[in-house]
Protein backbone atom coordinates (compact mmCIF):
# COMPACT_ATOMS: atom_id res chain seq x y z
CA UNK A 1 0.00 0.00 0.00
CA UNK A 2 1.39 3.40 -1.00
CA UNK A 3 1.42 6.11 1.65
CA UNK A 4 1.18 9.75 0.61
CA UNK A 5 0.11 12.97 2.28
CA UNK A 6 -2.23 12.47 5.22
CA UNK A 7 -1.96 8.66 5.09
CA UNK A 8 1.82 8.92 5.52
CA UNK A 9 1.53 11.46 8.32
CA UNK A 10 -1.03 9.31 10.17
CA UNK A 11 1.11 6.20 9.75
CA UNK A 12 4.21 8.01 10.98
CA UNK A 13 2.58 9.79 13.91
CA UNK A 14 0.82 6.66 15.18
CA UNK A 15 3.94 4.96 16.50
CA UNK A 16 3.71 4.26 20.21
CA UNK A 17 7.31 3.67 21.33
CA UNK A 18 9.95 4.02 18.61
CA UNK A 19 10.40 5.30 15.08
CA UNK A 20 13.69 4.27 13.56
CA UNK A 21 15.12 4.91 10.10
CA UNK A 22 17.74 3.21 8.00
CA UNK A 23 19.06 5.97 5.74
CA UNK A 24 21.22 4.67 2.89
CA UNK A 25 21.05 7.06 -0.07
CA UNK A 26 24.14 9.18 -0.80
CA UNK A 27 21.89 12.15 -1.59
CA UNK A 28 18.24 13.13 -1.43
CA UNK A 29 16.73 15.43 -4.02
CA UNK A 30 13.86 17.19 -2.31
CA UNK A 31 12.48 20.42 -3.73
CA UNK A 32 11.95 21.81 -0.20
CA UNK A 33 15.68 21.58 0.47
CA UNK A 34 17.06 22.87 -2.83
CA UNK A 35 17.47 26.50 -1.77
CA UNK A 36 19.03 25.61 1.59
CA UNK A 37 21.50 23.24 -0.05
CA UNK A 38 22.44 25.99 -2.51
CA UNK A 39 22.97 28.40 0.42
CA UNK A 40 25.11 25.83 2.22
CA UNK A 41 27.23 25.24 -0.89
CA UNK A 42 27.71 29.00 -1.31
CA UNK A 43 28.97 29.18 2.27
CA UNK A 44 26.07 31.26 3.54
CA UNK A 45 24.92 31.03 7.17
CA UNK A 46 22.25 28.54 8.12
CA UNK A 47 18.80 30.14 8.50
CA UNK A 48 17.68 30.33 12.14
CA UNK A 49 14.50 28.37 11.39
CA UNK A 50 16.23 25.62 9.42
CA UNK A 51 14.25 22.36 9.72
CA UNK A 52 12.13 23.85 12.53
CA UNK A 53 8.95 21.93 11.60
CA UNK A 54 10.76 18.60 11.94
CA UNK A 55 12.36 19.72 15.21
CA UNK A 56 8.92 20.58 16.61
CA UNK A 57 7.65 17.12 15.65
CA UNK A 58 10.66 15.38 17.21
CA UNK A 59 10.25 17.38 20.43
CA UNK A 60 6.59 16.37 20.51
CA UNK A 61 7.45 12.70 20.07
CA UNK A 62 10.09 12.73 22.80
CA UNK A 63 7.90 14.79 25.16
CA UNK A 64 5.31 12.02 24.91
CA UNK A 65 7.89 9.39 25.88
CA UNK A 66 8.54 8.09 22.38
CA UNK A 67 11.97 7.76 20.80
CA UNK A 68 13.11 8.53 17.30
CA UNK A 69 16.42 7.68 15.71
CA UNK A 70 18.28 6.59 12.63
CA UNK A 71 21.49 5.23 11.28
CA UNK A 72 22.95 7.25 8.40
CA UNK A 73 25.08 5.13 6.05
CA UNK A 74 27.98 6.96 4.39
CA UNK A 75 30.93 6.19 2.17
CA UNK A 76 33.94 8.53 1.89
CA UNK A 77 34.23 11.02 0.44
CA UNK A 78 30.97 12.45 1.70
CA UNK A 79 28.63 13.78 -0.96
CA UNK A 80 27.70 17.46 -0.98
CA UNK A 81 24.31 16.44 0.39
CA UNK A 82 25.88 14.47 3.25
CA UNK A 83 28.12 17.43 4.10
CA UNK A 84 24.99 19.60 4.15
CA UNK A 85 23.25 17.09 6.43
CA UNK A 86 26.25 16.84 8.76
CA UNK A 87 26.62 20.61 9.05
CA UNK A 88 23.09 22.03 8.84
CA UNK A 89 20.71 19.11 9.40
CA UNK A 90 21.81 16.46 11.84
CA UNK A 91 23.06 18.68 14.72
CA UNK A 92 19.65 20.38 15.02
CA UNK A 93 17.83 17.06 14.75
CA UNK A 94 19.92 15.70 17.63
CA UNK A 95 19.33 18.84 19.67
CA UNK A 96 15.59 18.32 19.14
CA UNK A 97 15.87 14.79 20.55
CA UNK A 98 16.66 12.45 17.67
CA UNK A 99 19.29 9.73 18.22
CA UNK A 100 21.45 9.69 15.08
CA UNK A 101 24.33 7.34 14.42
CA UNK A 102 26.67 7.06 11.43
CA UNK A 103 27.71 3.86 9.71
CA UNK A 104 30.73 4.48 7.49
CA UNK A 105 31.05 1.62 5.00
CA UNK A 106 34.09 3.05 3.17
CA UNK A 107 36.37 0.32 4.52
CA UNK A 108 33.68 -2.38 4.72
CA UNK A 109 35.96 -5.29 3.92
CA UNK A 110 33.44 -7.68 5.45
CA UNK A 111 30.53 -6.71 3.20
CA UNK A 112 28.04 -6.08 5.97
CA UNK A 113 24.72 -7.67 5.02
CA UNK A 114 22.61 -4.52 4.97
CA UNK A 115 19.64 -3.19 3.07
CA UNK A 116 20.46 -0.92 0.14
CA UNK A 117 17.15 0.91 0.45
CA UNK A 118 15.77 3.35 2.97
CA UNK A 119 13.02 2.43 5.39
CA UNK A 120 11.32 3.44 8.60
CA UNK A 121 10.55 0.88 11.30
CA UNK A 122 7.76 1.71 13.73
CA UNK A 123 7.54 -0.04 17.11
CA UNK A 124 9.57 -2.94 15.69
CA UNK A 125 6.33 -4.03 14.04
CA UNK A 126 5.76 -2.01 10.85
CA UNK A 127 8.08 -1.18 7.97
CA UNK A 128 7.64 1.57 5.42
CA UNK A 129 9.95 1.51 2.40
CA UNK A 130 11.13 4.84 1.05
CA UNK A 131 11.68 4.31 -2.67
CA UNK A 132 14.06 6.62 -4.56
CA UNK A 133 15.31 7.17 -8.07
CA UNK A 134 19.11 7.01 -8.58
CA UNK A 135 19.30 10.82 -8.31
CA UNK A 136 17.76 10.74 -4.81
CA UNK A 137 14.26 11.86 -5.80
CA UNK A 138 11.66 10.02 -3.77
CA UNK A 139 9.28 7.92 -5.85
CA UNK A 140 6.94 6.86 -3.06
CA UNK A 141 6.49 5.41 0.42
CA UNK A 142 5.18 1.89 0.65
CA UNK A 143 3.88 -0.04 3.64
CA UNK A 144 5.72 -3.37 3.67
CA UNK A 145 3.62 -6.42 4.55
CA UNK A 146 6.21 -9.23 4.62
CA UNK A 147 8.39 -10.59 7.39
CA UNK A 148 10.05 -8.01 9.62
CA UNK A 149 12.87 -10.43 10.51
CA UNK A 150 15.47 -9.15 7.98
CA UNK A 151 14.79 -5.56 9.05
CA UNK A 152 15.36 -6.42 12.69
CA UNK A 153 18.69 -7.99 11.71
CA UNK A 154 19.68 -5.01 9.54
CA UNK A 155 18.84 -2.69 12.43
CA UNK A 156 20.89 -4.79 14.86
CA UNK A 157 23.91 -4.93 12.52
CA UNK A 158 23.79 -1.22 11.72
CA UNK A 159 23.56 -0.26 15.39
CA UNK A 160 26.51 -2.49 16.31
CA UNK A 161 28.74 -1.11 13.53
CA UNK A 162 27.74 2.56 13.72
CA UNK A 163 28.92 5.30 16.05
CA UNK A 164 27.10 8.29 17.55
CA UNK A 165 27.03 11.24 15.16
CA UNK A 166 29.13 13.44 17.50
CA UNK A 167 31.89 10.83 17.58
CA UNK A 168 31.94 10.51 13.78
CA UNK A 169 31.60 14.22 13.08
CA UNK A 170 34.56 15.27 15.25
CA UNK A 171 36.81 14.15 12.39
CA UNK A 172 35.13 16.68 10.08
CA UNK A 173 35.31 19.79 12.24
Tab-separated table of C-alpha atoms in Angstrom:
chain	number	residue	atom	x	y	z
A	1	UNK	CA	0.000	0.000	0.000
A	2	UNK	CA	1.387	3.400	-0.999
A	3	UNK	CA	1.424	6.109	1.652
A	4	UNK	CA	1.184	9.748	0.615
A	5	UNK	CA	0.114	12.969	2.281
A	6	UNK	CA	-2.232	12.471	5.222
A	7	UNK	CA	-1.956	8.659	5.086
A	8	UNK	CA	1.821	8.918	5.519
A	9	UNK	CA	1.529	11.464	8.315
A	10	UNK	CA	-1.030	9.313	10.174
A	11	UNK	CA	1.113	6.202	9.751
A	12	UNK	CA	4.205	8.010	10.984
A	13	UNK	CA	2.576	9.786	13.910
A	14	UNK	CA	0.817	6.662	15.176
A	15	UNK	CA	3.941	4.960	16.497
A	16	UNK	CA	3.711	4.263	20.214
A	17	UNK	CA	7.307	3.667	21.325
A	18	UNK	CA	9.952	4.021	18.614
A	19	UNK	CA	10.396	5.305	15.082
A	20	UNK	CA	13.695	4.267	13.556
A	21	UNK	CA	15.119	4.913	10.101
A	22	UNK	CA	17.743	3.208	8.003
A	23	UNK	CA	19.064	5.973	5.742
A	24	UNK	CA	21.217	4.673	2.893
A	25	UNK	CA	21.050	7.064	-0.071
A	26	UNK	CA	24.140	9.178	-0.795
A	27	UNK	CA	21.888	12.148	-1.594
A	28	UNK	CA	18.236	13.128	-1.429
A	29	UNK	CA	16.733	15.432	-4.023
A	30	UNK	CA	13.861	17.190	-2.315
A	31	UNK	CA	12.476	20.424	-3.735
A	32	UNK	CA	11.951	21.807	-0.205
A	33	UNK	CA	15.683	21.577	0.471
A	34	UNK	CA	17.064	22.872	-2.827
A	35	UNK	CA	17.474	26.499	-1.770
A	36	UNK	CA	19.028	25.612	1.587
A	37	UNK	CA	21.496	23.241	-0.054
A	38	UNK	CA	22.436	25.990	-2.514
A	39	UNK	CA	22.969	28.397	0.421
A	40	UNK	CA	25.107	25.833	2.222
A	41	UNK	CA	27.229	25.239	-0.887
A	42	UNK	CA	27.710	29.004	-1.315
A	43	UNK	CA	28.970	29.183	2.268
A	44	UNK	CA	26.069	31.260	3.542
A	45	UNK	CA	24.923	31.034	7.173
A	46	UNK	CA	22.250	28.536	8.123
A	47	UNK	CA	18.796	30.139	8.500
A	48	UNK	CA	17.676	30.327	12.137
A	49	UNK	CA	14.505	28.369	11.394
A	50	UNK	CA	16.228	25.617	9.418
A	51	UNK	CA	14.247	22.365	9.725
A	52	UNK	CA	12.125	23.851	12.525
A	53	UNK	CA	8.954	21.926	11.604
A	54	UNK	CA	10.761	18.604	11.936
A	55	UNK	CA	12.356	19.722	15.206
A	56	UNK	CA	8.918	20.575	16.615
A	57	UNK	CA	7.645	17.121	15.648
A	58	UNK	CA	10.665	15.376	17.211
A	59	UNK	CA	10.253	17.381	20.431
A	60	UNK	CA	6.592	16.374	20.514
A	61	UNK	CA	7.453	12.699	20.070
A	62	UNK	CA	10.089	12.731	22.798
A	63	UNK	CA	7.905	14.786	25.161
A	64	UNK	CA	5.307	12.023	24.908
A	65	UNK	CA	7.890	9.391	25.883
A	66	UNK	CA	8.537	8.092	22.375
A	67	UNK	CA	11.967	7.758	20.799
A	68	UNK	CA	13.114	8.529	17.299
A	69	UNK	CA	16.416	7.683	15.712
A	70	UNK	CA	18.275	6.593	12.632
A	71	UNK	CA	21.492	5.233	11.275
A	72	UNK	CA	22.953	7.251	8.404
A	73	UNK	CA	25.078	5.130	6.050
A	74	UNK	CA	27.982	6.957	4.394
A	75	UNK	CA	30.934	6.194	2.171
A	76	UNK	CA	33.943	8.527	1.893
A	77	UNK	CA	34.232	11.025	0.437
A	78	UNK	CA	30.968	12.451	1.696
A	79	UNK	CA	28.632	13.778	-0.964
A	80	UNK	CA	27.700	17.463	-0.978
A	81	UNK	CA	24.308	16.437	0.385
A	82	UNK	CA	25.879	14.471	3.248
A	83	UNK	CA	28.122	17.429	4.101
A	84	UNK	CA	24.994	19.603	4.149
A	85	UNK	CA	23.246	17.088	6.432
A	86	UNK	CA	26.251	16.841	8.757
A	87	UNK	CA	26.618	20.615	9.048
A	88	UNK	CA	23.086	22.028	8.838
A	89	UNK	CA	20.706	19.108	9.400
A	90	UNK	CA	21.807	16.465	11.839
A	91	UNK	CA	23.063	18.678	14.721
A	92	UNK	CA	19.651	20.385	15.015
A	93	UNK	CA	17.835	17.056	14.754
A	94	UNK	CA	19.923	15.695	17.625
A	95	UNK	CA	19.326	18.836	19.673
A	96	UNK	CA	15.585	18.320	19.142
A	97	UNK	CA	15.873	14.787	20.546
A	98	UNK	CA	16.662	12.446	17.670
A	99	UNK	CA	19.291	9.730	18.217
A	100	UNK	CA	21.448	9.693	15.078
A	101	UNK	CA	24.328	7.344	14.420
A	102	UNK	CA	26.671	7.056	11.426
A	103	UNK	CA	27.715	3.857	9.711
A	104	UNK	CA	30.735	4.482	7.490
A	105	UNK	CA	31.049	1.620	5.000
A	106	UNK	CA	34.092	3.048	3.170
A	107	UNK	CA	36.366	0.323	4.524
A	108	UNK	CA	33.681	-2.377	4.716
A	109	UNK	CA	35.956	-5.288	3.923
A	110	UNK	CA	33.437	-7.678	5.448
A	111	UNK	CA	30.528	-6.707	3.198
A	112	UNK	CA	28.037	-6.080	5.966
A	113	UNK	CA	24.721	-7.667	5.019
A	114	UNK	CA	22.608	-4.522	4.969
A	115	UNK	CA	19.640	-3.188	3.073
A	116	UNK	CA	20.459	-0.922	0.140
A	117	UNK	CA	17.150	0.906	0.448
A	118	UNK	CA	15.769	3.353	2.973
A	119	UNK	CA	13.024	2.434	5.386
A	120	UNK	CA	11.321	3.440	8.598
A	121	UNK	CA	10.550	0.885	11.303
A	122	UNK	CA	7.762	1.712	13.729
A	123	UNK	CA	7.542	-0.038	17.109
A	124	UNK	CA	9.568	-2.940	15.693
A	125	UNK	CA	6.332	-4.030	14.040
A	126	UNK	CA	5.755	-2.011	10.849
A	127	UNK	CA	8.082	-1.181	7.975
A	128	UNK	CA	7.635	1.566	5.417
A	129	UNK	CA	9.950	1.509	2.403
A	130	UNK	CA	11.132	4.841	1.048
A	131	UNK	CA	11.682	4.314	-2.668
A	132	UNK	CA	14.058	6.617	-4.558
A	133	UNK	CA	15.315	7.174	-8.070
A	134	UNK	CA	19.108	7.007	-8.575
A	135	UNK	CA	19.301	10.824	-8.306
A	136	UNK	CA	17.763	10.740	-4.807
A	137	UNK	CA	14.256	11.861	-5.798
A	138	UNK	CA	11.662	10.021	-3.773
A	139	UNK	CA	9.282	7.922	-5.852
A	140	UNK	CA	6.937	6.858	-3.058
A	141	UNK	CA	6.491	5.410	0.419
A	142	UNK	CA	5.185	1.891	0.645
A	143	UNK	CA	3.882	-0.044	3.638
A	144	UNK	CA	5.718	-3.371	3.671
A	145	UNK	CA	3.619	-6.417	4.549
A	146	UNK	CA	6.211	-9.233	4.619
A	147	UNK	CA	8.395	-10.590	7.395
A	148	UNK	CA	10.045	-8.009	9.617
A	149	UNK	CA	12.868	-10.428	10.507
A	150	UNK	CA	15.474	-9.153	7.983
A	151	UNK	CA	14.787	-5.560	9.049
A	152	UNK	CA	15.365	-6.416	12.693
A	153	UNK	CA	18.690	-7.988	11.710
A	154	UNK	CA	19.676	-5.005	9.537
A	155	UNK	CA	18.837	-2.693	12.429
A	156	UNK	CA	20.890	-4.794	14.862
A	157	UNK	CA	23.909	-4.926	12.520
A	158	UNK	CA	23.789	-1.217	11.715
A	159	UNK	CA	23.557	-0.255	15.394
A	160	UNK	CA	26.514	-2.487	16.308
A	161	UNK	CA	28.739	-1.113	13.533
A	162	UNK	CA	27.742	2.561	13.718
A	163	UNK	CA	28.920	5.303	16.050
A	164	UNK	CA	27.102	8.286	17.551
A	165	UNK	CA	27.035	11.237	15.158
A	166	UNK	CA	29.130	13.443	17.497
A	167	UNK	CA	31.889	10.834	17.579
A	168	UNK	CA	31.938	10.508	13.783
A	169	UNK	CA	31.598	14.225	13.076
A	170	UNK	CA	34.555	15.268	15.247
A	171	UNK	CA	36.813	14.152	12.388
A	172	UNK	CA	35.127	16.684	10.077
A	173	UNK	CA	35.314	19.794	12.241
